[in-house]
Tab-separated table of C-alpha atoms in Angstrom:
chain	number	residue	atom	x	y	z
A	1	MET	CA	11.672	19.561	3.162
A	2	ALA	CA	10.533	17.063	5.821
A	3	MET	CA	9.517	19.964	8.101
A	4	GLN	CA	7.730	21.757	5.248
A	5	LEU	CA	5.654	18.669	4.410
A	6	GLU	CA	4.516	18.370	8.019
A	7	GLN	CA	3.733	22.075	8.410
A	8	GLN	CA	1.829	22.190	5.108
A	9	HIS	CA	-0.494	19.402	6.155
A	10	GLU	CA	-0.917	20.018	9.869
A	11	GLU	CA	-4.020	22.176	9.335
A	12	VAL	CA	-5.301	20.076	6.417
A	13	GLN	CA	-5.232	16.863	8.459
A	14	GLU	CA	-7.462	18.469	11.095
A	15	ASP	CA	-10.296	18.666	8.560
A	16	PHE	CA	-9.690	15.829	6.144
A	17	GLY	CA	-7.430	13.293	7.827
A	18	PRO	CA	-8.478	10.399	10.050
A	19	LEU	CA	-9.824	11.276	13.516
A	20	ALA	CA	-7.335	10.758	16.337
A	21	ILE	CA	-8.363	8.086	18.863
A	22	GLY	CA	-8.314	10.776	21.593
A	23	LYS	CA	-11.583	12.155	20.141
A	24	LEU	CA	-13.400	9.244	21.813
A	25	GLU	CA	-12.611	10.709	25.231
A	26	ALA	CA	-14.925	13.648	24.489
A	27	ASN	CA	-17.668	11.096	23.761
A	28	GLY	CA	-17.632	9.432	27.149
A	29	ILE	CA	-14.920	6.778	26.688
A	30	SER	CA	-12.405	6.758	29.565
A	31	SER	CA	-8.790	7.725	28.879
A	32	ASN	CA	-7.735	4.358	30.291
A	33	ASP	CA	-9.755	2.511	27.619
A	34	VAL	CA	-8.450	4.822	24.884
A	35	LYS	CA	-4.907	4.017	26.024
A	36	LYS	CA	-5.635	0.266	25.831
A	37	LEU	CA	-6.960	0.681	22.276
A	38	GLU	CA	-3.853	2.626	21.283
A	39	GLU	CA	-1.553	-0.038	22.739
A	40	HIS	CA	-3.271	-2.638	20.527
A	41	GLY	CA	-2.767	-0.670	17.311
A	42	TYR	CA	-5.997	1.376	17.166
A	43	HIS	CA	-4.702	4.918	16.579
A	44	THR	CA	-7.754	6.412	14.895
A	45	VAL	CA	-11.518	6.449	15.456
A	46	GLU	CA	-11.871	4.883	11.970
A	47	ALA	CA	-9.739	1.890	13.053
A	48	VAL	CA	-12.148	1.254	15.937
A	49	ALA	CA	-15.249	1.746	13.768
A	50	TYR	CA	-13.948	-0.680	11.110
A	51	ALA	CA	-12.948	-3.339	13.691
A	52	THR	CA	-15.286	-6.181	14.660
A	53	LYS	CA	-16.686	-6.451	18.179
A	54	LYS	CA	-14.770	-9.735	18.566
A	55	GLU	CA	-11.459	-7.951	17.885
A	56	LEU	CA	-12.222	-5.299	20.519
A	57	CYS	CA	-13.218	-7.944	23.089
A	58	ASN	CA	-9.810	-9.619	22.596
A	59	ILE	CA	-8.193	-6.559	24.213
A	60	LYS	CA	-7.553	-7.261	27.899
A	61	GLY	CA	-9.836	-5.171	30.112
A	62	ILE	CA	-12.516	-4.520	27.470
A	63	SER	CA	-15.759	-6.378	28.193
A	64	ASP	CA	-18.689	-7.073	25.863
A	65	ALA	CA	-20.659	-4.084	27.124
A	66	LYS	CA	-17.636	-1.781	26.903
A	67	ALA	CA	-16.879	-2.961	23.352
A	68	ASP	CA	-20.481	-2.159	22.343
A	69	LYS	CA	-20.228	1.326	23.843
A	70	ILE	CA	-16.882	2.044	22.145
A	71	LYS	CA	-18.217	0.797	18.772
A	72	ASN	CA	-21.372	2.913	19.061
A	73	GLU	CA	-19.421	6.086	19.896
A	74	ALA	CA	-16.921	5.451	17.066
A	75	MET	CA	-19.740	4.895	14.561
A	76	LYS	CA	-21.317	8.222	15.536
A	77	LEU	CA	-18.095	9.978	14.476
A	78	VAL	CA	-17.386	7.966	11.320
A	79	PRO	CA	-19.997	7.895	8.503
A	80	MET	CA	-20.597	4.217	7.741
A	81	GLY	CA	-24.104	4.201	6.259
A	82	PHE	CA	-25.420	4.583	2.733
A	83	THR	CA	-24.561	7.569	0.562
A	84	THR	CA	-25.663	8.584	-2.928
A	85	ALA	CA	-23.588	7.641	-5.982
A	86	THR	CA	-23.323	11.412	-6.661
A	87	GLN	CA	-21.565	11.987	-3.333
A	88	PHE	CA	-19.311	8.991	-3.868
A	89	HIS	CA	-18.484	10.221	-7.386
A	90	GLN	CA	-17.508	13.581	-5.866
A	91	GLN	CA	-15.212	11.813	-3.361
A	92	ARG	CA	-13.647	9.743	-6.165
A	93	SER	CA	-12.934	12.902	-8.183
A	94	GLU	CA	-10.790	14.202	-5.295
A	95	ILE	CA	-8.550	11.111	-5.203
A	96	ILE	CA	-4.863	11.928	-5.708
A	97	GLN	CA	-2.823	9.855	-8.146
A	98	VAL	CA	0.921	9.395	-7.763
A	99	THR	CA	3.103	9.362	-10.876
A	100	THR	CA	5.163	6.258	-11.695
A	101	GLY	CA	7.873	8.347	-13.376
A	102	SER	CA	6.854	7.197	-16.866
A	103	LYS	CA	4.368	9.271	-18.901
A	104	GLU	CA	3.291	6.206	-20.898
A	105	LEU	CA	2.646	4.194	-17.743
A	106	ASP	CA	0.721	7.101	-16.163
A	107	LYS	CA	-1.405	7.365	-19.321
A	108	LEU	CA	-2.195	3.638	-19.068
A	109	LEU	CA	-3.229	4.113	-15.413
A	110	GLN	CA	-5.182	7.295	-16.286
A	111	GLY	CA	-3.009	9.521	-14.095
A	112	GLY	CA	-0.864	7.240	-11.978
A	113	ILE	CA	-1.137	4.933	-8.970
A	114	GLU	CA	-4.366	5.640	-7.096
A	115	THR	CA	-4.322	6.545	-3.388
A	116	GLY	CA	-6.710	4.788	-1.020
A	117	SER	CA	-6.422	1.401	-2.732
A	118	ILE	CA	-4.033	-1.532	-3.268
A	119	THR	CA	-2.081	-1.801	-6.529
A	120	GLU	CA	-0.338	-5.124	-7.111
A	121	ILE	CA	2.622	-5.339	-9.492
A	122	PHE	CA	3.665	-8.853	-10.495
A	123	GLY	CA	6.083	-10.370	-12.952
A	124	GLU	CA	9.162	-12.572	-13.071
A	125	PHE	CA	12.610	-11.354	-11.978
A	126	ARG	CA	14.209	-8.391	-13.816
A	127	THR	CA	10.910	-6.937	-15.048
A	128	GLY	CA	11.171	-3.662	-13.074
A	129	LYS	CA	8.950	-4.288	-10.003
A	130	THR	CA	11.492	-3.014	-7.482
A	131	GLN	CA	12.552	-0.168	-9.800
A	132	ILE	CA	8.977	1.163	-9.932
A	133	CYS	CA	8.861	0.969	-6.113
A	134	HIS	CA	12.121	2.938	-5.768
A	135	THR	CA	10.964	5.611	-8.226
A	136	MET	CA	7.596	5.999	-6.491
A	137	ALA	CA	9.238	6.313	-3.062
A	138	VAL	CA	10.551	9.636	-4.405
A	139	THR	CA	7.669	10.770	-6.648
A	140	CYS	CA	5.147	10.462	-3.779
A	141	GLN	CA	7.022	13.347	-2.092
A	142	LEU	CA	6.497	15.719	-5.032
A	143	PRO	CA	3.801	18.456	-4.887
A	144	ILE	CA	0.334	17.291	-5.989
A	145	ASP	CA	0.512	19.597	-9.061
A	146	ASN	CA	3.635	17.695	-10.211
A	147	GLY	CA	2.023	14.258	-9.903
A	148	GLY	CA	3.098	13.600	-6.316
A	149	GLY	CA	1.266	12.987	-3.055
A	150	GLU	CA	3.022	15.579	-0.849
A	151	GLY	CA	3.710	12.914	1.757
A	152	LYS	CA	6.322	10.537	3.086
A	153	CYS	CA	6.862	6.900	2.110
A	154	LEU	CA	6.932	3.667	4.138
A	155	TYR	CA	8.968	0.882	2.560
A	156	ILE	CA	8.751	-2.721	3.809
A	157	ASP	CA	11.436	-4.849	2.154
A	158	THR	CA	11.265	-8.645	2.391
A	159	GLU	CA	13.961	-9.567	-0.142
A	160	GLY	CA	16.815	-7.217	0.817
A	161	THR	CA	16.670	-5.319	-2.491
A	162	PHE	CA	16.168	-1.769	-1.146
A	163	ARG	CA	18.970	0.573	-2.341
A	164	PRO	CA	19.016	4.234	-1.136
A	165	GLU	CA	21.444	5.086	-3.989
A	166	ARG	CA	18.566	4.570	-6.428
A	167	LEU	CA	16.432	7.057	-4.477
A	168	LEU	CA	19.236	9.652	-4.710
A	169	ALA	CA	19.445	9.190	-8.497
A	170	VAL	CA	15.655	9.682	-8.830
A	171	ALA	CA	15.749	12.697	-6.457
A	172	GLU	CA	18.390	14.331	-8.679
A	173	ARG	CA	16.131	13.878	-11.723
A	174	TYR	CA	13.310	15.778	-9.956
A	175	ASN	CA	15.681	18.433	-8.505
A	176	LEU	CA	14.936	17.393	-4.921
A	177	ASN	CA	17.343	17.526	-2.004
A	178	GLY	CA	18.771	13.992	-1.641
A	179	SER	CA	19.104	13.961	2.154
A	180	ASP	CA	15.536	15.291	2.599
A	181	VAL	CA	14.202	12.610	0.260
A	182	LEU	CA	15.947	9.853	2.256
A	183	ASP	CA	14.675	11.352	5.547
A	184	ASN	CA	11.115	11.124	4.222
A	185	VAL	CA	11.381	7.374	3.527
A	186	ALA	CA	10.837	5.076	6.520
A	187	TYR	CA	12.452	1.705	5.751
A	188	ALA	CA	12.033	-1.665	7.476
A	189	ARG	CA	13.310	-5.115	6.588
A	190	ALA	CA	10.827	-7.926	7.286
A	191	TYR	CA	12.375	-11.271	8.278
A	192	ASN	CA	9.303	-13.530	8.430
A	193	SER	CA	5.587	-13.389	7.657
A	194	ASP	CA	4.644	-12.639	11.306
A	195	HIS	CA	7.181	-9.803	11.444
A	196	GLN	CA	5.770	-8.472	8.149
A	197	THR	CA	2.316	-8.174	9.792
A	198	GLN	CA	3.754	-6.607	12.978
A	199	LEU	CA	5.407	-3.917	10.863
A	200	LEU	CA	1.940	-2.839	9.664
A	201	MET	CA	1.000	-2.136	13.313
A	202	GLN	CA	4.040	0.163	13.563
A	203	ALA	CA	3.133	1.702	10.204
A	204	ALA	CA	-0.351	2.594	11.535
A	205	ALA	CA	1.216	4.352	14.539
A	206	MET	CA	3.575	6.325	12.271
A	207	MET	CA	0.766	7.304	9.893
A	208	SER	CA	-1.287	8.686	12.775
A	209	GLU	CA	1.583	11.035	13.688
A	210	SER	CA	2.693	12.252	10.255
A	211	ARG	CA	1.430	12.464	6.672
A	212	TYR	CA	2.360	9.487	4.504
A	213	ALA	CA	1.335	9.214	0.855
A	214	LEU	CA	2.623	5.738	-0.016
A	215	LEU	CA	3.192	2.329	1.574
A	216	ILE	CA	5.307	-0.167	-0.393
A	217	VAL	CA	5.655	-3.894	0.371
A	218	ASP	CA	8.315	-5.476	-1.850
A	219	SER	CA	7.508	-8.344	-2.054
A	220	ALA	CA	4.286	-9.152	-0.196
A	221	THR	CA	4.470	-12.902	-0.864
A	222	ALA	CA	8.188	-13.843	-0.834
A	223	LEU	CA	8.267	-14.792	2.864
A	224	TYR	CA	5.042	-16.802	2.624
A	225	ARG	CA	6.632	-19.046	0.003
A	226	THR	CA	9.315	-20.122	2.465
A	227	ASP	CA	7.477	-19.895	5.825
A	228	TYR	CA	4.739	-22.248	4.600
A	229	SER	CA	5.499	-25.245	2.418
A	230	GLY	CA	3.422	-27.968	0.828
A	231	ARG	CA	-0.312	-28.418	0.483
A	232	GLY	CA	-0.699	-29.286	4.167
A	233	GLU	CA	0.107	-25.692	5.131
A	234	LEU	CA	-1.686	-24.047	2.216
A	235	SER	CA	-4.844	-23.207	4.195
A	236	ALA	CA	-2.833	-21.641	7.063
A	237	ARG	CA	-0.744	-19.654	4.567
A	238	GLN	CA	-3.783	-18.282	2.750
A	239	MET	CA	-5.477	-17.302	6.038
A	240	HIS	CA	-2.350	-15.459	7.218
A	241	LEU	CA	-1.971	-13.763	3.827
A	242	ALA	CA	-5.658	-12.763	3.856
A	243	ARG	CA	-5.238	-11.127	7.293
A	244	PHE	CA	-2.139	-9.262	6.081
A	245	LEU	CA	-3.959	-7.975	2.974
A	246	ARG	CA	-7.019	-7.039	5.050
A	247	THR	CA	-4.778	-4.926	7.314
A	248	LEU	CA	-3.287	-3.238	4.234
A	249	LEU	CA	-6.773	-2.435	2.941
A	250	ARG	CA	-7.720	-1.015	6.332
A	251	LEU	CA	-4.674	1.300	6.247
A	252	ALA	CA	-5.660	2.451	2.742
A	253	ASP	CA	-9.217	3.195	3.934
A	254	GLU	CA	-8.137	4.878	7.177
A	255	TYR	CA	-5.287	7.060	5.986
A	256	GLY	CA	-5.980	7.331	2.253
A	257	VAL	CA	-2.446	6.229	1.348
A	258	ALA	CA	-1.534	4.563	-1.940
A	259	ILE	CA	-0.474	0.956	-1.320
A	260	VAL	CA	1.858	-0.740	-3.794
A	261	ILE	CA	2.691	-4.400	-3.306
A	262	THR	CA	4.843	-6.553	-5.542
A	263	ASN	CA	4.167	-10.220	-6.181
A	264	GLN	CA	6.153	-13.096	-7.623
A	265	VAL	CA	5.016	-15.513	-10.323
A	266	VAL	CA	4.901	-19.280	-10.620
A	267	ALA	CA	5.280	-21.311	-13.807
A	268	GLN	CA	2.295	-23.518	-14.666
A	269	VAL	CA	3.483	-27.050	-15.285
A	270	ASP	CA	0.133	-28.766	-15.757
A	271	GLY	CA	-1.457	-29.777	-19.074
A	272	ALA	CA	-3.152	-26.389	-19.524
A	273	ALA	CA	0.268	-24.682	-19.799
A	274	MET	CA	0.665	-26.188	-23.285
A	275	PHE	CA	-2.258	-24.125	-24.570
A	276	THR	CA	-1.403	-20.754	-22.998
A	277	ALA	CA	0.958	-18.265	-24.638
A	278	ASP	CA	2.421	-17.225	-21.275
A	279	PRO	CA	2.382	-20.076	-18.711
A	280	LYS	CA	3.202	-17.802	-15.723
A	281	LYS	CA	0.651	-16.743	-13.121
A	282	PRO	CA	0.870	-14.641	-9.917
A	283	ILE	CA	1.093	-16.522	-6.631
A	284	GLY	CA	-1.273	-15.983	-3.703
A	285	GLY	CA	-4.288	-17.441	-5.507
A	286	ASN	CA	-7.763	-15.952	-5.340
A	287	ILE	CA	-7.156	-14.273	-1.978
A	288	MET	CA	-4.453	-12.092	-3.547
A	289	ALA	CA	-6.574	-11.475	-6.651
A	290	HIS	CA	-9.602	-10.273	-4.677
A	291	ALA	CA	-7.633	-8.076	-2.257
A	292	SER	CA	-5.829	-6.066	-4.965
A	293	THR	CA	-7.834	-3.265	-6.561
A	294	THR	CA	-5.581	-2.965	-9.623
A	295	ARG	CA	-3.207	-5.686	-10.853
A	296	LEU	CA	-0.343	-4.863	-13.209
A	297	TYR	CA	1.593	-7.552	-15.068
A	298	LEU	CA	5.166	-6.705	-16.081
A	299	ARG	CA	7.220	-8.538	-18.660
A	300	LYS	CA	10.551	-7.990	-20.354
A	301	GLY	CA	10.912	-6.098	-23.629
A	302	ARG	CA	14.024	-5.372	-25.678
A	303	GLY	CA	17.073	-4.012	-23.843
A	304	GLU	CA	16.046	-1.667	-21.031
A	305	THR	CA	12.352	-1.592	-22.058
A	306	ARG	CA	9.610	-3.368	-20.131
A	307	ILE	CA	5.914	-3.884	-20.914
A	308	CYS	CA	3.151	-3.290	-18.383
A	309	LYS	CA	-0.305	-4.787	-18.896
A	310	ILE	CA	-3.475	-4.030	-16.931
A	311	TYR	CA	-4.295	-7.538	-15.710
A	312	ASP	CA	-7.306	-6.603	-13.571
A	313	SER	CA	-8.959	-3.307	-12.642
A	314	PRO	CA	-12.489	-2.151	-11.746
A	315	CYS	CA	-12.325	0.821	-14.118
A	316	LEU	CA	-9.236	0.666	-16.393
A	317	PRO	CA	-9.460	-1.051	-19.804
A	318	GLU	CA	-7.187	-4.029	-20.470
A	319	SER	CA	-4.278	-2.569	-22.430
A	320	GLU	CA	-0.481	-2.307	-22.451
A	321	ALA	CA	2.217	0.377	-22.193
A	322	MET	CA	5.973	0.355	-22.617
A	323	PHE	CA	8.354	1.911	-20.099
A	324	ALA	CA	12.101	1.845	-19.547
A	325	ILE	CA	14.437	1.362	-16.596
A	326	LEU	CA	16.928	4.217	-16.740
A	327	LYS	CA	19.824	5.468	-14.586
A	328	ASP	CA	17.478	7.895	-12.841
A	329	GLY	CA	14.595	5.469	-12.258
A	330	VAL	CA	11.580	4.448	-14.295
A	331	GLY	CA	10.909	6.583	-17.393
A	332	ASP	CA	9.861	6.442	-21.031
A	333	PRO	CA	11.844	4.502	-23.632
A	334	LYS	CA	14.215	6.601	-25.734
A	335	ASP	CA	13.491	6.257	-29.465
């Protein structure tokens, strides 16, 4: 199955995928400079075009003049100007959506989790955040006609909650070969917030070599809560988190992958909490809120049921759906 996925998309990527960094060589950039860019995590022409001149100048051996030349050549290959809303609407209509495993949840999201953007799932413990991530690590490998993304999955785990057994149970539900499904999931455990960011550099390298449909970070904020403490370090924490989220957004833009991040909540203990029905709010502040395209709030229901609410989205109405956590992953509640 892993081989099939790669063969299927080898030709497709030539036309639609990101441009390999090697294309710059044909435009007058020396192979030595291309190699330097690659060593610093720039694996595609898009990555170079989206980078600032300051970031390119930070690479040893790349001067101001050279950075200008590289930027100009990259911008010739990557369309970065204005386009009509008609053209953009056409591009949006081609976006693939990955199923969550629950028909009700997919209906709420008008098809599933959108590729090319960041979806944030937050809620307190035992609300199904990690279960949705496990289910989607399998569903993203399904054919596009079946609600999948026909690609592999990258899973960054910061809390040690990744369980391959869950993936096997979901694979069985979709009649997929268990060992192939596990081979198509690249897993990494992040041990601190710096390591978490470094893993994204490795993820970019992997995405440039093979087709990935989904990148999961579970949870994006857990390590920040312990690596930075108190108000004195709040500014540094938010800056680091902003850089991490910016890198995620760049990966979504470059490779068109769906990005799912989970977030924890904090209880409000100030005076305002007395007047709110639910005194819990997601951590990460405004930086997290602005970086996520769609925000989903999960809360507990009765028994195995959970409720998902659209908390923020540029195009989805604010409404709720009920789903269930079953033996074979996330599904619909049984009446």
